[in-house]
Amino acid sequence: MRLTTLVLALALAAGGCGGSSPPPGGGGGSGGGGGGSPKNWLAGGSGTLASSTDGVHYALSPAKATDANLWALYCVGQNIGWAAGDAGTLLTTLDGGTTWTARATGVTTALRAVAFADPLFGIAVGDGATILRSTDGGVTWAPASWPGLPPSTQLLAAAMSRTRSLAWVAGDGVIARSTDGGATFAAVAGVPANRWRGLRFAADAQHGVVVGDNGRVMLTSDGGVTWRAAATAPAALAGVSITPDGARIVAVGTTGLVWRSTDSGATFARVPTVTANLAAIGFSDDQPLQGWIVGSAGTILHTTDGGAHFVALSAPIAVDLTAVEDFN
């Protein structure tokens, strides 16, 4: 069961690209250092858009690029980004989210995740075993190949290395890997049956983490060739972030669950927050200790100490939030 039914995706614009997407080199989470206060924007259910000048206060905007619910956000650099959602919706921006352009994907299924290696090469995945690949910045899309994948498979997470070579996807009972830039995928053997919802890699594209239902956490140190179990969380996990060096991993899930490690996944501890279901987490590249969690009923949590503590922020609309990203 999805943790949310209506989407409001939070994109955090701060000056490199972080949030829930990989930093340069192929990971996800946070990186960088220094910089000023983030400038934020929101994209959400039925084409909702909102913005903030300080990363704390938000105002709705009348602009609408789509009426579809959006499930994923991804950015590369200060200006280029993508949003994916229901009915095959894929939007691109070249100005840091000020304006968005709809792109034809050739599918009508929901797209649940999108990831790019650079401004040109990327993948998008979703319902109905959908895996798409773009080599022109998302202007056009073509199906990727995964022989033997059941057509009913829901794919919920994606990541791509900045070298364009490695890519990964995860979803209903599967984790898959590509070594040709997302053109073809093959399932990783020996992965436990589970719905995997969140997937991120560190900057070396070797150390990664995947999380999902039943509180399961799996780690890799060989680029996703093999995976090993880490400490199981007390509830289902929906999203995860990892620092570029792989040292800090923070996952989020149901009933306010925040599952945090500062030793590359050797140990985890729960961080007290709220009771709302949490869907996604991201940290700023520019300020690696500053991060955000989003979740149900307009939940937005903010940390300035790397996820050791969180405080609640006010949202401009009380809808479920499902993705977090920043344009740095």
CSV table of N, CA and C in Angstrom, one decimal, residues 41-102:
chain,number,residue,atom,x,y,z
A,41,TRP,N,10.9,25.4,-3.6
A,41,TRP,CA,9.6,25.4,-4.3
A,41,TRP,C,8.9,24.1,-4.1
A,42,LEU,N,7.6,24.0,-4.3
A,42,LEU,CA,6.8,22.8,-4.1
A,42,LEU,C,6.1,22.5,-5.4
A,43,ALA,N,6.0,21.2,-5.7
A,43,ALA,CA,5.1,20.8,-6.8
A,43,ALA,C,4.3,19.6,-6.3
A,44,GLY,N,3.0,19.5,-6.7
A,44,GLY,CA,2.2,18.5,-6.1
A,44,GLY,C,1.0,18.1,-6.8
A,45,GLY,N,0.1,17.5,-6.0
A,45,GLY,CA,-1.2,17.0,-6.6
A,45,GLY,C,-1.9,17.9,-7.4
A,46,SER,N,-2.4,17.4,-8.5
A,46,SER,CA,-3.2,18.2,-9.5
A,46,SER,C,-2.5,19.4,-10.0
A,47,GLY,N,-1.2,19.3,-10.1
A,47,GLY,CA,-0.4,20.4,-10.7
A,47,GLY,C,-0.1,21.5,-9.7
A,48,THR,N,-0.3,21.3,-8.4
A,48,THR,CA,0.0,22.4,-7.4
A,48,THR,C,1.4,22.8,-7.4
A,49,LEU,N,1.7,24.1,-7.4
A,49,LEU,CA,3.0,24.6,-7.3
A,49,LEU,C,3.0,25.6,-6.1
A,50,ALA,N,4.1,25.7,-5.4
A,50,ALA,CA,4.3,26.7,-4.4
A,50,ALA,C,5.8,27.0,-4.3
A,51,SER,N,6.1,28.1,-3.7
A,51,SER,CA,7.5,28.5,-3.6
A,51,SER,C,7.9,29.1,-2.2
A,52,SER,N,9.1,29.1,-1.9
A,52,SER,CA,9.6,29.7,-0.7
A,52,SER,C,10.9,30.4,-0.9
A,53,THR,N,11.2,31.5,-0.2
A,53,THR,CA,12.5,32.2,-0.4
A,53,THR,C,13.4,31.9,0.7
A,54,ASP,N,13.0,31.1,1.7
A,54,ASP,CA,13.9,30.8,2.8
A,54,ASP,C,13.9,29.3,3.2
A,55,GLY,N,13.2,28.5,2.5
A,55,GLY,CA,13.1,27.1,2.8
A,55,GLY,C,12.3,26.7,4.0
A,56,VAL,N,11.6,27.7,4.6
A,56,VAL,CA,10.8,27.5,5.8
A,56,VAL,C,9.3,27.9,5.5
A,57,HIS,N,9.1,29.0,4.8
A,57,HIS,CA,7.7,29.5,4.6
A,57,HIS,C,7.4,29.4,3.1
A,58,TYR,N,6.1,28.9,2.9
A,58,TYR,CA,5.7,28.6,1.5
A,58,TYR,C,4.4,29.3,1.1
A,59,ALA,N,4.4,29.6,-0.2
A,59,ALA,CA,3.2,30.3,-0.7
A,59,ALA,C,2.8,29.6,-2.0
A,60,LEU,N,1.5,29.4,-2.2
A,60,LEU,CA,1.0,28.7,-3.4
A,60,LEU,C,1.1,29.6,-4.6
A,61,SER,N,1.4,29.0,-5.7
A,61,SER,CA,1.4,29.8,-7.0
A,61,SER,C,0.3,29.3,-7.9
A,62,PRO,N,-0.3,30.3,-8.7
A,62,PRO,CA,-1.3,29.9,-9.6
A,62,PRO,C,-0.8,29.2,-10.8
A,63,ALA,N,0.5,29.1,-11.1
A,63,ALA,CA,1.0,28.5,-12.3
A,63,ALA,C,0.7,27.0,-12.2
A,64,LYS,N,0.4,26.4,-13.4
A,64,LYS,CA,0.1,25.0,-13.5
A,64,LYS,C,0.7,24.4,-14.7
A,65,ALA,N,1.6,23.4,-14.6
A,65,ALA,CA,2.2,22.8,-15.8
A,65,ALA,C,1.4,21.5,-16.1
A,66,THR,N,0.7,20.9,-15.1
A,66,THR,CA,-0.1,19.7,-15.3
A,66,THR,C,-1.1,19.6,-14.3
A,67,ASP,N,-2.1,18.8,-14.5
A,67,ASP,CA,-3.1,18.4,-13.5
A,67,ASP,C,-2.9,17.1,-12.9
A,68,ALA,N,-1.8,16.4,-13.3
A,68,ALA,CA,-1.5,15.1,-12.8
A,68,ALA,C,-0.8,15.2,-11.4
A,69,ASN,N,-1.0,14.2,-10.6
A,69,ASN,CA,-0.3,14.1,-9.3
A,69,ASN,C,1.2,13.7,-9.7
A,70,LEU,N,2.1,14.3,-9.0
A,70,LEU,CA,3.5,14.1,-9.2
A,70,LEU,C,4.1,13.2,-8.1
A,71,TRP,N,4.9,12.2,-8.6
A,71,TRP,CA,5.4,11.2,-7.6
A,71,TRP,C,6.9,11.3,-7.4
A,72,ALA,N,7.7,12.0,-8.3
A,72,ALA,CA,9.1,12.0,-8.1
A,72,ALA,C,9.7,13.3,-8.7
A,73,LEU,N,10.8,13.7,-8.2
A,73,LEU,CA,11.6,14.9,-8.6
A,73,LEU,C,13.0,14.6,-8.7
A,74,TYR,N,13.7,15.2,-9.6
A,74,TYR,CA,15.2,15.0,-9.7
A,74,TYR,C,15.8,16.2,-10.3
A,75,CYS,N,17.0,16.6,-9.9
A,75,CYS,CA,17.7,17.7,-10.5
A,75,CYS,C,19.2,17.4,-10.7
A,76,VAL,N,19.7,18.1,-11.7
A,76,VAL,CA,21.2,18.1,-11.9
A,76,VAL,C,21.6,19.6,-12.0
A,77,GLY,N,22.4,20.0,-11.1
A,77,GLY,CA,22.9,21.4,-11.1
A,77,GLY,C,21.9,22.4,-10.6
A,78,GLN,N,22.1,23.6,-11.0
A,78,GLN,CA,21.3,24.7,-10.4
A,78,GLN,C,19.9,24.9,-11.2
A,79,ASN,N,19.8,24.4,-12.4
A,79,ASN,CA,18.7,24.8,-13.2
A,79,ASN,C,17.9,23.7,-13.8
A,80,ILE,N,18.5,22.5,-14.0
A,80,ILE,CA,17.9,21.5,-14.8
A,80,ILE,C,17.2,20.4,-13.9
A,81,GLY,N,16.0,20.1,-14.2
A,81,GLY,CA,15.3,19.1,-13.3
A,81,GLY,C,14.1,18.5,-14.0
A,82,TRP,N,13.6,17.4,-13.4
A,82,TRP,CA,12.5,16.6,-14.0
A,82,TRP,C,11.5,16.3,-12.9
A,83,ALA,N,10.3,16.2,-13.2
A,83,ALA,CA,9.2,15.7,-12.3
A,83,ALA,C,8.4,14.7,-13.1
A,84,ALA,N,8.1,13.6,-12.3
A,84,ALA,CA,7.3,12.5,-12.9
A,84,ALA,C,6.1,12.2,-12.1
A,85,GLY,N,5.0,11.7,-12.8
A,85,GLY,CA,3.8,11.4,-12.1
A,85,GLY,C,2.8,10.6,-12.8
A,86,ASP,N,1.6,10.7,-12.5
A,86,ASP,CA,0.5,9.9,-13.0
A,86,ASP,C,0.4,10.0,-14.5
A,87,ALA,N,-0.2,9.0,-15.1
A,87,ALA,CA,-0.5,9.0,-16.5
A,87,ALA,C,0.7,9.3,-17.4
A,88,GLY,N,1.8,8.8,-17.0
A,88,GLY,CA,3.0,9.0,-17.9
A,88,GLY,C,3.5,10.4,-17.9
A,89,THR,N,3.2,11.2,-16.9
A,89,THR,CA,3.6,12.6,-16.9
A,89,THR,C,5.1,12.7,-16.6
A,90,LEU,N,5.7,13.5,-17.5
A,90,LEU,CA,7.1,13.8,-17.3
A,90,LEU,C,7.4,15.3,-17.6
A,91,LEU,N,7.8,16.1,-16.7
A,91,LEU,CA,8.0,17.5,-16.9
A,91,LEU,C,9.5,17.8,-16.8
A,92,THR,N,10.0,18.8,-17.6
A,92,THR,CA,11.3,19.2,-17.5
A,92,THR,C,11.4,20.7,-17.2
A,93,THR,N,12.4,21.1,-16.5
A,93,THR,CA,12.7,22.6,-16.3
A,93,THR,C,14.1,22.9,-16.6
A,94,LEU,N,14.4,24.0,-17.1
A,94,LEU,CA,15.7,24.5,-17.4
A,94,LEU,C,16.1,25.8,-16.6
A,95,ASP,N,15.1,26.2,-15.7
A,95,ASP,CA,15.3,27.4,-15.0
A,95,ASP,C,15.1,27.2,-13.5
A,96,GLY,N,15.5,26.0,-13.0
A,96,GLY,CA,15.4,25.8,-11.5
A,96,GLY,C,14.0,25.7,-11.0
A,97,GLY,N,13.0,25.3,-11.9
A,97,GLY,CA,11.7,25.1,-11.4
A,97,GLY,C,10.7,26.2,-11.6
A,98,THR,N,11.2,27.3,-12.2
A,98,THR,CA,10.3,28.5,-12.4
A,98,THR,C,9.3,28.1,-13.4
A,99,THR,N,9.7,27.5,-14.5
A,99,THR,CA,8.7,27.0,-15.5
A,99,THR,C,9.0,25.5,-15.9
A,100,TRP,N,8.0,24.8,-16.3
A,100,TRP,CA,8.1,23.4,-16.6
A,100,TRP,C,7.5,23.1,-17.9
A,101,THR,N,8.0,22.2,-18.7
A,101,THR,CA,7.5,21.8,-20.0
A,101,THR,C,7.2,20.3,-19.9
A,102,ALA,N,6.0,20.0,-20.4
A,102,ALA,CA,5.6,18.5,-20.5
A,102,ALA,C,6.2,17.9,-21.6
